[in-house]
Coordinates of C-alpha atoms and ligand atoms in Angstrom, one line a residue:
M795 CA 18.9 -10.8 17.8
T796 CA 15.8 -10.7 15.2
T797 CA 13.5 -8.0 15.3
E798 CA 9.8 -8.2 14.3
P799 CA 8.9 -6.8 10.6
L800 CA 7.2 -3.7 10.7
L801 CA 4.9 -5.1 8.0
S802 CA 4.0 -8.7 7.4
V803 CA 2.0 -9.4 4.1
R804 CA 0.8 -13.1 4.1
N805 CA -1.2 -14.9 1.4
L806 CA -2.7 -11.9 -0.1
A807 CA -5.2 -12.2 -2.8
K808 CA -7.5 -9.7 -4.9
S809 CA -9.6 -10.4 -7.7
F810 CA -11.3 -7.8 -10.0
G811 CA -14.0 -9.8 -11.5
G812 CA -12.1 -12.7 -13.6
V813 CA -8.9 -10.8 -13.0
Q814 CA -6.7 -12.2 -10.3
A815 CA -4.3 -9.1 -10.0
V816 CA -2.9 -10.9 -6.9
R817 CA -2.8 -14.5 -6.1
D818 CA -0.9 -15.4 -3.2
V819 CA 1.4 -12.7 -2.2
S820 CA 3.6 -13.2 1.1
F821 CA 6.6 -10.8 2.4
D822 CA 7.7 -8.8 5.3
V823 CA 9.4 -5.2 5.4
A824 CA 12.0 -4.9 8.1
A825 CA 11.7 -1.8 10.1
G826 CA 14.0 0.8 9.1
S827 CA 14.6 -0.6 5.8
I828 CA 13.5 0.9 2.2
T829 CA 12.0 -2.3 0.5
G830 CA 11.6 -2.4 -3.3
L831 CA 8.6 -4.0 -5.0
I832 CA 9.3 -4.7 -8.8
G833 CA 8.1 -6.7 -11.6
P834 CA 6.0 -6.1 -14.9
N835 CA 3.7 -4.0 -15.9
G836 CA 0.4 -5.7 -14.5
A837 CA 2.2 -7.9 -12.1
G838 CA -0.1 -6.5 -9.5
K839 CA 2.5 -4.2 -7.3
S840 CA -0.2 -1.4 -7.1
S841 CA -2.9 -3.6 -5.9
V842 CA -0.6 -5.0 -3.2
L843 CA 0.2 -1.4 -2.4
A844 CA -3.5 -0.3 -2.2
I845 CA -4.5 -3.5 -0.3
V846 CA -1.6 -3.0 2.7
S847 CA -3.0 1.1 2.6
G848 CA -6.3 0.0 3.1
F849 CA -7.7 1.7 -0.3
L850 CA -8.8 -2.0 -1.7
A851 CA -10.2 -4.6 0.2
P852 CA -8.3 -8.1 -0.1
T853 CA -10.1 -11.2 -1.2
S854 CA -8.1 -13.3 1.4
G855 CA -5.0 -12.8 3.3
S856 CA -3.8 -10.6 6.2
V857 CA -2.0 -7.7 6.9
H858 CA 0.2 -7.1 10.1
F859 CA 1.6 -3.5 10.6
A860 CA 3.5 -2.9 14.1
G861 CA 2.5 -6.1 15.5
N862 CA -1.3 -5.4 15.0
D863 CA -3.5 -7.5 12.5
V864 CA -4.8 -4.4 10.4
S865 CA -6.2 -6.7 7.3
G866 CA -9.1 -5.0 5.9
H867 CA -8.8 -1.6 8.1
P868 CA -9.7 1.3 6.2
A869 CA -7.0 4.0 4.9
Y870 CA -7.9 6.3 7.6
R871 CA -7.4 4.3 10.6
L872 CA -4.1 3.0 8.9
A873 CA -2.7 6.6 8.6
R874 CA -3.5 7.3 12.3
L875 CA -1.5 4.2 13.2
G876 CA 1.4 5.5 10.9
L877 CA 0.8 3.5 7.4
V878 CA 0.7 6.2 4.6
R879 CA 1.1 5.9 0.6
T880 CA 1.7 8.6 -1.7
F881 CA -0.8 9.6 -4.7
Q882 CA 0.0 11.6 -7.8
L883 CA -1.5 15.1 -7.4
S884 CA -5.0 14.8 -8.7
S885 CA -6.7 17.5 -10.6
E886 CA -8.4 18.8 -7.6
F887 CA -5.7 18.9 -5.6
E888 CA -3.6 21.1 -8.5
R889 CA -6.5 23.8 -7.6
L890 CA -5.2 24.2 -4.2
S891 CA -2.0 26.3 -3.2
V892 CA 0.7 24.5 -2.1
I893 CA 0.6 25.0 1.4
E894 CA -3.3 23.8 1.2
N895 CA -2.1 20.8 -0.4
L896 CA -0.1 20.0 2.8
L897 CA -2.6 21.2 5.4
V898 CA -5.5 19.1 4.1
A899 CA -3.4 16.1 4.9
T900 CA -3.2 16.6 8.5
P901 CA -5.0 13.4 9.9
D902 CA -8.0 14.6 11.7
Q903 CA -9.0 17.4 10.0
R904 CA -8.8 16.1 6.7
G905 CA -12.7 16.0 5.2
E906 CA -13.4 19.5 6.9
R907 CA -10.5 21.4 5.7
L908 CA -10.6 19.7 2.2
R909 CA -14.0 21.0 1.7
D910 CA -13.4 24.4 3.0
A911 CA -10.3 24.7 0.9
L912 CA -12.1 23.5 -2.5
A913 CA -15.1 25.9 -1.6
G914 CA -12.5 28.9 -1.0
R915 CA -13.5 28.9 2.5
W916 CA -9.7 28.6 3.5
R917 CA -9.2 30.1 7.1
W918 CA -6.3 29.4 9.4
R919 CA -4.4 31.2 11.8
A920 CA -0.7 30.6 11.1
E921 CA 0.4 31.3 15.0
E922 CA -2.8 28.9 16.1
D923 CA -1.9 26.0 13.7
S924 CA 1.0 23.6 14.3
A925 CA 0.4 21.9 11.1
V926 CA 1.1 25.2 9.6
T927 CA 4.6 25.2 11.0
R928 CA 5.2 21.4 10.0
A929 CA 3.9 22.7 6.4
R930 CA 6.6 25.1 6.1
E931 CA 9.3 23.0 7.7
L932 CA 8.8 20.5 4.7
L933 CA 8.3 23.1 2.2
A934 CA 11.8 24.0 3.2
R935 CA 13.2 20.6 3.8
F936 CA 12.4 19.6 -0.1
E937 CA 13.2 23.1 -1.5
I938 CA 9.9 23.3 -3.2
P939 CA 10.9 26.3 -4.7
A940 CA 7.3 27.9 -4.6
K941 CA 5.6 30.5 -2.6
E942 CA 3.3 29.0 -0.5
D943 CA 0.2 30.7 -2.1
D944 CA 1.2 29.4 -5.7
L945 CA -1.1 26.7 -7.1
A946 CA 0.4 23.1 -6.9
G947 CA -0.8 22.6 -10.5
D948 CA 1.8 25.2 -11.5
L949 CA 4.6 23.3 -10.1
S950 CA 6.8 20.9 -12.3
G951 CA 6.2 17.2 -12.4
G952 CA 9.4 16.5 -10.1
Q953 CA 8.4 19.4 -7.8
K954 CA 5.1 17.9 -7.7
R955 CA 6.6 14.8 -6.5
L956 CA 8.4 16.4 -4.0
L957 CA 5.1 18.5 -2.8
E958 CA 3.3 14.6 -2.5
L959 CA 6.3 13.3 -0.5
A960 CA 5.7 16.1 1.9
R961 CA 1.9 15.8 2.0
A962 CA 2.5 12.2 2.8
L963 CA 4.7 13.5 5.7
M964 CA 2.3 15.7 7.3
A965 CA 0.7 12.5 8.7
E966 CA 4.1 11.6 10.3
P967 CA 4.0 8.2 9.1
K968 CA 6.0 5.3 10.5
L969 CA 6.0 3.3 7.2
L970 CA 5.5 5.0 3.8
L971 CA 4.3 3.2 0.8
L972 CA 5.7 5.1 -2.5
D973 CA 4.3 3.9 -6.0
E974 CA 6.8 4.8 -8.7
P975 CA 8.0 8.2 -6.9
M976 CA 10.4 8.8 -9.8
A977 CA 8.1 8.6 -12.6
G978 CA 8.3 11.5 -15.0
V979 CA 11.1 12.9 -12.9
N980 CA 14.4 14.2 -14.8
P981 CA 17.6 12.4 -13.8
A982 CA 18.8 15.5 -11.6
L983 CA 15.9 15.4 -9.8
I984 CA 15.7 11.9 -9.4
R985 CA 18.8 12.1 -7.6
R986 CA 17.7 15.1 -5.1
I987 CA 14.8 12.8 -4.1
E988 CA 17.1 9.8 -3.6
A989 CA 19.1 11.9 -1.5
H990 CA 15.7 12.9 0.7
L991 CA 14.4 9.4 0.5
L992 CA 17.6 8.2 2.2
A993 CA 17.7 10.6 4.7
L994 CA 14.5 9.8 5.8
R995 CA 15.4 6.3 6.3
D996 CA 18.3 7.3 8.5
E997 CA 15.8 9.4 10.5
G998 CA 13.8 6.3 11.0
L999 CA 10.9 6.3 8.3
T1000 CA 10.2 2.6 6.8
M1001 CA 9.6 2.8 3.2
L1002 CA 7.9 0.3 0.6
M1003 CA 8.5 1.5 -2.7
V1004 CA 7.3 0.2 -6.1
E1005 CA 9.9 1.4 -9.0
H1006 CA 10.8 0.7 -12.4
E1007 CA 13.7 2.4 -12.7
L1008 CA 16.3 -0.6 -11.5
G1009 CA 19.1 2.0 -10.8
V1010 CA 17.1 3.8 -8.3
V1011 CA 16.4 0.5 -6.7
E1012 CA 19.9 -0.8 -6.8
R1013 CA 20.9 2.5 -5.0
L1014 CA 17.9 2.6 -2.5
C1015 CA 16.6 -0.6 -1.7
D1016 CA 18.0 -3.0 1.3
T1017 CA 15.6 -5.8 0.0
V1018 CA 13.7 -6.2 -3.2
V1019 CA 10.5 -8.2 -3.6
V1020 CA 10.0 -9.2 -7.2
M1021 CA 6.5 -9.9 -8.7
A1022 CA 5.2 -11.3 -11.6
Q1023 CA 1.5 -12.3 -12.7
G1024 CA 0.1 -11.3 -9.3
Q1025 CA 2.8 -13.9 -7.5
V1026 CA 6.1 -13.1 -5.8
L1027 CA 8.6 -14.8 -7.6
S1028 CA 11.8 -14.0 -5.6
S1029 CA 13.0 -11.7 -3.2
G1030 CA 16.7 -10.6 -1.7
T1031 CA 19.1 -7.8 -2.8
M1032 CA 19.5 -6.8 -6.1
A1033 CA 22.9 -8.6 -6.7
E1034 CA 21.0 -11.4 -5.4
L1035 CA 18.3 -11.2 -7.9
R1036 CA 20.6 -10.7 -10.9
T1037 CA 22.0 -14.0 -10.5
N1038 CA 18.4 -15.7 -10.2
E1039 CA 17.3 -17.2 -13.8
E1040 CA 13.7 -17.0 -13.2
V1041 CA 13.8 -13.2 -12.2
L1042 CA 16.1 -12.4 -15.2
D1043 CA 13.5 -14.2 -17.4
A1044 CA 10.4 -12.6 -16.0
Y1045 CA 11.9 -8.9 -15.9
L1046 CA 15.3 -8.2 -15.4
S1047 CA 16.5 -9.2 -19.1
G1048 CA 13.2 -7.4 -20.6
Ligands
ATP96 N1 -9.8 -1.7 -10.4 C1 -9.3 -2.6 -11.1 N2 -10.4 -3.5 -12.0 C2 -9.9 -4.6 -12.9 N3 -8.8 -4.8 -13.0 C3 -7.9 -4.2 -12.5 C4 -8.0 -3.0 -11.5 N4 -6.8 -2.6 -11.0 C5 -6.0 -3.7 -11.5 N5 -6.5 -4.2 -12.2 C6 -5.8 -5.3 -13.0 O1 -5.0 -6.3 -12.3 C7 -3.6 -6.4 -12.5 C8 -2.5 -5.9 -11.8 O2 -2.6 -4.5 -11.8 P1 -1.5 -3.5 -11.0 O3 -1.9 -1.9 -11.3 O4 -1.8 -3.7 -9.7 O5 -0.3 -3.7 -11.7 P2 1.1 -3.1 -11.5 O6 2.1 -4.3 -11.1 O7 1.2 -2.0 -10.5 O8 1.2 -2.7 -13.1 P3 2.2 -1.1 -13.4 O9 3.6 -1.5 -13.5 O10 1.7 -1.1 -15.2 O11 1.8 -0.1 -12.5 C9 -3.8 -5.9 -14.0 O12 -4.1 -6.8 -14.7 C10 -4.6 -4.9 -14.2 O13 -5.2 -4.5 -15.3
MG97 MG1 1.2 -0.1 -10.7

């Protein structure tokens, strides 16, 4: 039995002026997998994530998600369908409390809530709001050791990563796109985040993850897509890729 991939990217291309960041990229993400996207700096990995998540319009090519052609759909529509990406916490979000960061990420009231929160006009009644319940569950699950009213900006680098993961999960995604979720995280916390991602995968969340740390990719990813210079060089398991000369030359040996 073959199951439809949850995500299919076909012939994706993106130019920024004269720079062809993405040339002709095609790959699938199987439902229930953690798929890795690796490659040297400037390979076009973040651009691919930005296109797939609707933050960047492709020059050409298509994206199918859960059986629908979503090519060129904006990010807010994709989020409603269950396709969500993580960001690093911006300075604005650092001014919000830990729980506000989660509440502004609930899909339908994002704009209004964010405006209120930033204007210091935050108001919600805990007992009325299922989003608050979900936010508290996620803070407990990820053991974010802050009081919910503490400012997100006062968390450690690794705790900010966990908060960002929790924030993405507020939207209850089916497919989560992660761009270097371990960057700047200490080794002990890397292992904890890995365990969280594997548990989420076991609960049915599909992930596409850009990551430079190959040990992390090896431990987490079922299939790995290798990009270089805007193109897909190869894909397979890490074990298969380690025997591929072209991949070794372009990336793994370097
Ligand atoms: N908004 C932009 N305007 C102009 N050029 C861009 C823009 N975004 C990316 N690029 C260029 O496109 C190419 C691919 O960039 P991208 O960020 O997708 O690579 P990456 O694989 O994520 O790299 P890294 O591993 O360093 O994060 C690079 O040459 C980059 O300079
Ligand atoms: Mg990048």
